[in-house]
Amino acid sequence: MSRLRGHVSVSTASAFGLCAVLFLIATIHSSGFASGGNVRQLLVFSAFIGFAALGQTVVVLSGGLDLSVPWLMAFGGIQLSHWAGDGMPGGVAIALVVLAGAAIGLVNGVGVAWLRLPPIIMTLAMGGLVQAYLLSLGVLNTGGSGVPHAAEAAASDRIGPIPVVALVWLVVAIGIGIVLARSAAGRRVYAVGANDEVARLSGIDVGRVRLAAYALSGASAAFAGVILAGYVGSTYLDIGAPYLFASIAAVIVGGASIMGGRGTYWGTVAGALTLTVLSAMLPLFHLSDAGLKVVYGVVILAGVWLSQSGGALVARLRQRSSSPTPASPEVKSVEP
Amino acid sequence: MSTASPPLERAPRGARLSLPRIPLGTAATALLLLVLFVVDLNVQPGLWDVDQLGMLVQTALPLVFVAAAQTLALLVRGIDLSVGGVFAIANTMTAVWVGADGGWLMLIAVLAVGLAAGAVNGLLISYLNFQPFIATLGTWTAYSGIALMILSTDGGMVPTVLSDMLYASWLGIPSSFWIVLIAFLLWRILRASRFGHQLLAVGDDEERARLNGTPVRRVRLLVYALAGACAAAGGIMLAGVTSTGSPTSGDGYILLSISAVVIGGTSLAGGRGGFGLSLMGVFSLTLISDIVTGANLDVWVSVAASAVLLLVMVTIRALADRRTARSAA
Amino acid sequence: MSEALEITGLRKSYGPVEVLRGVDLHARAGEIHALLGENGAGKSTLIKVLSGVTGAGAGTVTLGGRRLTLGRPTASTAAGVRTVFQELSTIPQLTVAENLLYGAEPLTPWGLVSGRRLRAQARELLARYGLARIDVTRPLGELALGDRQLLEVVKALREQPKVLVLDEATSALSSEDSAWVLEQGRRAADNGAVVLLITHRLAEMRAHAERLTVLRGGESVLSGATADFTDDELIVGMLGRRLEVLYPQRSGAPGDALLEASGLAVGDRIGPLDLTVRRGEVLGIGGLQGQGQRELLMALGGACGSRGSVRLSGSPYAASSPKAALAAGVALVPEDRQREGLFLQQQVRDNITIASLRALTRPGGLLDAGKAEAAAREQAVQVGVATDRLGTVVSALSGGNQQKVVLGKALLARPSVLLLHDCTRGVDVGTKADIFALIAELADRGVAVVFYSSDLSELVHVCDRVAVMAEGRIVGEVAADALTEQAILRLAVGVTPTRTEVAA
Amino acid sequence: GSSDDNSSSSSSAGDSGSSTSASSSGGESKSGGGPYKIVLSNNYMGNEWRPQMVNVARFVADRMSDKVDLDVRISDATPAAQIQSLQSVIRQRPDAIMIDAASQTALNPVLEQACKQGILVFSFDQVVSADCAYKRPQDYEAQATDAVNWLGTQLRGRGKILMDTGLAGIPLSETYVRVWRQVLADRYPGIEVVGTFESQYAPGPELQGVSAQLARNPQIDGILSGAYIASDIKALEQAGRPMVPMTGLDFNGGQKQCEARRLKCFFIGAPAFVSGMAIERIVRVLDGGEQPRDEIYWDTNYVSAAGDIDFGATQRVEPLKDGENYYADGSDSLVTPITYGDWDITAEDVLAK
Ligand SMILES: Nc1ncnc2c1ncn2[C@@H]1O[C@H](COP(=O)(O)OP(=O)(O)OP(=O)(O)O)[C@@H](O)[C@H]1O
Ligand SMILES: Nc1ncnc2c1ncn2[C@@H]1O[C@H](COP(=O)(O)OP(=O)(O)OP(=O)(O)O)[C@@H](O)[C@H]1O
Ligand SMILES: [Mg+2]
Ligand SMILES: [Mg+2]
């Protein structure tokens, strides 16, 4: 399928390249960075962003944006603790929370697809409603037990040296990657994002695509909240706050267009890894908080620019080597 | 000489249409704004006092200017997250560099710094082909760091000329109203300039704008530079209102400005909308939170109420827009 | 007399693809010079170089003896080159007045645009060209496509151009409006301008152009006085082959009624109208521009809401959405290919298959890549897009080839009713012939085709029957035996129908 | 009376809190009038501390309903939002505004305005610098000094530690970091800060920050944090590293673990009931009683059983004791201790909606 969307795979590859370069720099600076323990940490933290940005990727591809992600993450953790505190088995509670997240996302979809509300406003308001609901629960009413064991296990267990979360993430990424690149559903998502009117006239049920995208985003954000809560061992209202921009930035750093229609989930994976590596490596350089921020911003810009122009260069070279002959006409030409 | 233009045939259709055509959606937003205002007057009778109203407008001033910045960016199919950082730089500069005795000239210099910061965004976006989201995400972070370097925590002294001006009134009307009015007039001037036309053209369809000979990249650069200056003006306003500098004060305005602009009806897809609409968005948000505070609801109820009011507002607008679209078809 | 516009050895590549391979063109001041060539021959590219929006690899352009700096729009504009581009270049959000005077707005002493003078000048400009009916304060996007095209021309004529380029400026226009545009071209030429006319309508070209240049594959292959060439010679020049017939012979007779609409209405201005299309029939929709033809096709294709009842093969058909329509076997080729028909940044193959994904999906939900590729390829062959362009991003195709992709997309859905809105707009003669042959073939296979075209002669030659619309209603029909351009026009402008018909 | 003993005030405030007697005896003792309309202006609900603070205020106001009519206003986290909210509050002319502020200085103009209109302004936790306002901050400097001295003592002046820089731009973090760096430099030159992290006063970022530093530093001997010890423990555990002496805030989760596993922990006291104390003081002022304008709230800090208690603390330091200053069966989120004086605030009260 890289044949079908060559330009995207170039940008995905360059995002991975960016991540690798950063990792290399950090490792050269302090060798502990490449230790098994650190890599494992990086994978786990990336997975949180990766899950938070999973539905976000699809939403962005379809031409939308989901600002309710952080609140759905808080919902994931708090609702889980709440239900588990009421005695629900952990696994069941996790499944129900993810379903409930999907349902909330679906409401976002209804607002965007049917009422035609601007996605930013719809999802922002939905975030407010979720927040209100969580406040009404009594934010802290997590009972003595806090986060159920199932969530902690999901977040912290390992298979051999590899964290379970990272494995799950890999499997999900492969799945989503296939769906986006090779299924009719994926093609419809890209079509809606590229131009919804053309998509509609091409017989695509634009509303349904949007509903599904937002529902997926709700579910994945809730799941991200569950594993984050499991990992941290507690939940609180603002637990998802850092993931608002991170979830979008991962998508964009991964090469997607914020206007929709262009990008891949593998790009997002690369974006999540890049953001995590970057914020993990900068403290090594002993900067003040202020300096850290400046450097973080500049490195993001420089990195994205380098990977972009690197990607463009690769694309150009590839094009040059593949078709050296000029003027391939568009039309069949028949000799007289 | 105005009569020199020939009395052109006025088709009945033309005559009917020559009334200022206010789109239904805009009218709906304006009406809802009015309703919110009336409700707020009932919830908070104190607002009948024009000075009290002036105070309300005053607290909205920073958002007014950040929304202006965001409007510009959105109009050219972009987005500006760096308003948070530019705002903070201007805010802290006002409190630290300008200081209590600083004058207008120095405040203008702060605006120029904002202009330059915005121009960096413009360069990244139009000449290095960054997506606006990433470009301004990067500069936002960097600018926030710079603001923290200028002032590590809340403090500093704000020029008295600024705070005096903000708390003064003119012709019996609080200065905050005048500031909003002037900002709006400046926008009308910008809109009426040749640059204003180019700006809309670029936002509407870059390719067509180019075919028309618009220097697309230069226009974009200028737009982001202006957005930087507007965001800086917002930072200065907050410094004036609070008499202090705060290095983290800008971040809260990023999402807020985007929502205000979108509520007003400026499209994320560019080319459609304007600062007048954004003003309606800003004051809708201001009134909604004022009503909710004034109504003294339970914490979670008030959070929910804000969200619901927002949704109602935007839904009605969306329905009105759709109606217009249908009747136009 | 020295030639005013001399283009010599012009070359231009997009990436590895060389699009112009040494084009020579010599045109005199005061003449209308036609530029002919099949889709993708490089006409628009040549124009873009001329007007400075793209640079060139090699070659020179001189204008009145002065060499033109290439690749700078400002330089071309200063030299007096004005272009009406193939794809509209006016800005929908700006008003008519703002568009007309874009870049030359009257300023107040303060440097601001004077709205009053802007409107006055715009009105004056429109009045000069007999278009005073257009309200200059309306956002341009609210106007009909045809009017927008006219304004495009007015804008180009704003300041006496030295070179006026009309790149398929007439392809979307009714014959009446086309005549108007060409008349403006003639006036400009009379004022000493070089007028470059790009068109795929040979008759139009013959009637107006004194001389011509034919491009094929990025090279100029023929040039000289129009009168020196026969149509056949030109076609061979353009296509590199003979064209046996433009309009095919129809064999089968229409079958029973397939699509029956009664009381169909859209909004409060269109309809109610009754319409029947038979199996194997090509029903033309005629009339002046903007009489509801668009709405009719859109409604039948499920693309806009409508009232009334429609039956398909006798059973009720609810065209609630394009999806429903496609599922029922009704496919629409919409009017504006760039805004309604194509994902410009996606590849040709993705565009062609997008409306037929269901049929290309394996049971598991994944696409059958091989099948999709084969289908796209087959369709590309059928509509005449080179199969090695399947991986090309659509925006890099020439206008005519973009149109073929839209057609391919609709055909892949295997419709039993095909709604065609101006599907030959900007398509070269060779391909046009292919499309007409295709329509005939589809009809012979029992497909019902509803065909709207802004070109009357196409209606006459392609259709079995033409329903003429005016003010949202069907004002009459012209049957096969009485099908002439005059007959359609008479109905369209409201001359009493049937009797005149008989008399003719 | 409630035990307000842990306050240092410039004037010796009478310790006769109005609390319990007033609430149990109904409206009988209306010494100074009332009920007073008090508005609690808070700008944030996102962490675990603020909601508990609000709940305590509600609880105390409820018990004092004959004297207090409490409204709670939550604004968004920006100063401008809190200013706007305060303006709306001022228009309604309450008797007093109690405020946990978004900024030390930004609210001053609007609060001065409130004062001018005769509204009593009382700030606590994150206090404001407006002259007319009553202020009752905690002694951040003393807390930070005690925390770092405790850690220095535990490490016997040698070792590699991680340091929390809190949240960029807020005064509390500024103070902590400044004091810590200074004390380390002056008194513990053998202790090296090998890494910093930004806890943002939230468990997630703290866990991430510590984890990241642990992965990179093979040896860590102590963690100097102003936030979540439970997150530090988790990070150490996940990295398979030995437990080290740690400092943090007085959250029950960390305290439970430190006690149960006999870890060396120092808990900075930041009880949520400062809001209740504020209400009592406001009532006292409104009733015409004595209350200093600037009063430092003296916390008690807590040390787990395994940690030394004798290190020359400037503030009071107590060992952890189940049921008193931590709750072995209670929720991890509780800020401890949950009650003060005679109020008998329960976990349910603190964790209510
Ligand atoms: N080779 C080209 N291909 C496509 N667009 C071009 C090309 N050259 C110029 N343009 C575009 O045409 C527009 C006008 O260009 P012009 O050269 O007149 O202005 P300019 O002063 O160079 O503008 P700029 O500051 O954007 O470079 C610009 O938007 C420019 O990007
Ligand atoms: N931006 C681009 N990038 C790559 N190739 C392009 C680009 N624009 C045009 N081309 C190619 O250049 C060739 C000439 O296109 P051009 O638009 O000049 O054709 P044309 O003669 O105007 O055709 P038509 O009659 O269909 O309008 C085509 O093969 C087209 O695919
Ligand atoms: Mg062309
Ligand atoms: Mg063409």
CSV table of C-alpha atoms in Angstrom, one decimal, chain D residues 169-300:
chain,number,residue,atom,x,y,z
D,169,GLY,CA,6.0,30.3,37.1
D,170,ILE,CA,4.3,29.8,40.4
D,171,PRO,CA,5.6,31.4,43.6
D,172,LEU,CA,5.5,28.2,45.7
D,173,SER,CA,7.9,26.4,43.3
D,174,GLU,CA,10.1,29.4,43.1
D,175,THR,CA,10.5,29.5,46.9
D,176,TYR,CA,11.0,25.7,47.3
D,177,VAL,CA,13.7,25.6,44.6
D,178,ARG,CA,15.4,28.7,45.8
D,179,VAL,CA,15.5,27.5,49.5
D,180,TRP,CA,16.5,24.0,48.5
D,181,ARG,CA,19.4,25.0,46.3
D,182,GLN,CA,20.6,27.5,48.9
D,183,VAL,CA,20.5,25.1,51.9
D,184,LEU,CA,22.1,22.3,49.9
D,185,ALA,CA,24.9,24.7,48.9
D,186,ASP,CA,25.4,26.1,52.4
D,187,ARG,CA,25.1,23.0,54.5
D,188,TYR,CA,25.3,19.9,52.4
D,189,PRO,CA,28.1,20.3,49.8
D,190,GLY,CA,28.3,16.5,49.6
D,191,ILE,CA,24.9,16.2,48.2
D,192,GLU,CA,24.6,16.5,44.5
D,193,VAL,CA,21.5,17.2,42.5
D,194,VAL,CA,21.9,14.8,39.6
D,195,GLY,CA,18.6,15.5,38.0
D,196,THR,CA,15.5,17.6,38.2
D,197,PHE,CA,12.0,16.9,37.2
D,198,GLU,CA,8.8,19.0,37.0
D,199,SER,CA,6.1,17.4,39.2
D,200,GLN,CA,3.6,20.0,38.3
D,201,TYR,CA,2.0,19.0,41.6
D,202,ALA,CA,0.3,16.1,40.0
D,203,PRO,CA,1.0,12.3,40.4
D,204,GLY,CA,1.3,11.6,36.7
D,205,PRO,CA,4.0,14.1,35.8
D,206,GLU,CA,5.9,13.3,39.0
D,207,LEU,CA,5.9,9.6,38.2
D,208,GLN,CA,7.1,10.3,34.7
D,209,GLY,CA,9.7,12.7,35.8
D,210,VAL,CA,11.2,10.5,38.5
D,211,SER,CA,11.1,7.5,36.2
D,212,ALA,CA,12.9,9.2,33.5
D,213,GLN,CA,15.6,10.4,35.8
D,214,LEU,CA,16.0,7.0,37.5
D,215,ALA,CA,16.5,5.3,34.1
D,216,ARG,CA,19.4,7.6,33.4
D,217,ASN,CA,21.0,7.8,36.8
D,218,PRO,CA,22.3,4.5,38.1
D,219,GLN,CA,22.6,5.8,41.6
D,220,ILE,CA,19.9,7.9,43.4
D,221,ASP,CA,20.1,8.3,47.2
D,222,GLY,CA,17.2,10.6,47.8
D,223,ILE,CA,14.3,12.5,46.3
D,224,LEU,CA,13.5,16.1,47.2
D,225,SER,CA,10.0,16.7,46.1
D,226,GLY,CA,7.2,19.0,47.1
D,227,ALA,CA,4.5,16.7,45.8
D,228,TYR,CA,3.7,13.0,45.5
D,229,ILE,CA,5.8,10.5,47.5
D,230,ALA,CA,3.4,7.7,46.3
D,231,SER,CA,4.5,8.4,42.8
D,232,ASP,CA,8.2,8.3,43.8
D,233,ILE,CA,7.7,5.0,45.4
D,234,LYS,CA,6.0,3.7,42.4
D,235,ALA,CA,8.8,4.9,40.1
D,236,LEU,CA,11.5,3.3,42.3
D,237,GLU,CA,9.5,0.1,42.4
D,238,GLN,CA,8.9,0.0,38.6
D,239,ALA,CA,12.6,0.6,38.0
D,240,GLY,CA,13.5,-2.2,40.4
D,241,ARG,CA,15.5,0.2,42.6
D,242,PRO,CA,15.9,0.3,46.3
D,243,MET,CA,13.8,2.7,48.3
D,244,VAL,CA,15.4,6.0,49.3
D,245,PRO,CA,14.5,8.8,51.7
D,246,MET,CA,11.9,11.1,50.1
D,247,THR,CA,10.0,14.3,50.8
D,248,GLY,CA,6.6,15.3,49.6
D,249,LEU,CA,3.2,16.6,50.5
D,250,ASP,CA,1.0,15.0,53.2
D,251,PHE,CA,-1.1,12.7,51.0
D,252,ASN,CA,-2.5,9.7,52.6
D,253,GLY,CA,-1.4,7.3,49.8
D,254,GLY,CA,2.2,8.0,50.4
D,255,GLN,CA,1.9,8.0,54.1
D,256,LYS,CA,0.2,4.6,54.1
D,257,GLN,CA,3.0,3.1,52.1
D,258,CYS,CA,5.8,4.7,54.0
D,259,GLU,CA,4.4,3.4,57.2
D,260,ALA,CA,3.6,0.0,56.0
D,261,ARG,CA,6.9,-0.5,54.3
D,262,ARG,CA,8.9,1.3,56.9
D,263,LEU,CA,10.3,3.8,54.4
D,264,LYS,CA,12.0,7.1,55.3
D,265,CYS,CA,9.6,9.8,54.3
D,266,PHE,CA,9.1,13.4,55.2
D,267,PHE,CA,5.7,14.9,54.6
D,268,ILE,CA,5.2,18.6,54.3
D,269,GLY,CA,2.0,19.6,56.0
D,270,ALA,CA,-0.5,21.3,53.7
D,271,PRO,CA,-3.8,20.5,55.2
D,272,ALA,CA,-6.9,21.2,53.2
D,273,PHE,CA,-8.7,22.5,56.3
D,274,VAL,CA,-7.0,25.9,56.0
D,275,SER,CA,-10.3,26.9,54.3
D,276,GLY,CA,-12.2,26.0,57.5
D,277,MET,CA,-9.8,28.0,59.6
D,278,ALA,CA,-10.2,30.9,57.2
D,279,ILE,CA,-14.0,30.9,57.6
D,280,GLU,CA,-13.7,31.0,61.4
D,281,ARG,CA,-11.3,33.9,61.2
D,282,ILE,CA,-13.6,35.8,58.8
D,283,VAL,CA,-16.5,35.4,61.2
D,284,ARG,CA,-14.4,36.6,64.0
D,285,VAL,CA,-13.5,39.7,62.1
D,286,LEU,CA,-17.0,40.3,61.0
D,287,ASP,CA,-18.1,39.9,64.6
D,288,GLY,CA,-15.7,42.6,65.5
D,289,GLY,CA,-13.1,40.3,67.0
D,290,GLU,CA,-9.3,40.5,66.7
D,291,GLN,CA,-7.5,39.1,63.7
D,292,PRO,CA,-4.1,40.1,62.4
D,293,ARG,CA,-3.9,41.1,58.8
D,294,ASP,CA,-0.8,39.1,58.1
D,295,GLU,CA,-0.6,35.8,59.8
D,296,ILE,CA,1.6,32.9,58.9
D,297,TYR,CA,0.0,29.6,59.2
D,298,TRP,CA,2.4,27.2,61.0
D,299,ASP,CA,2.1,23.7,59.7
D,300,THR,CA,3.0,20.6,61.3
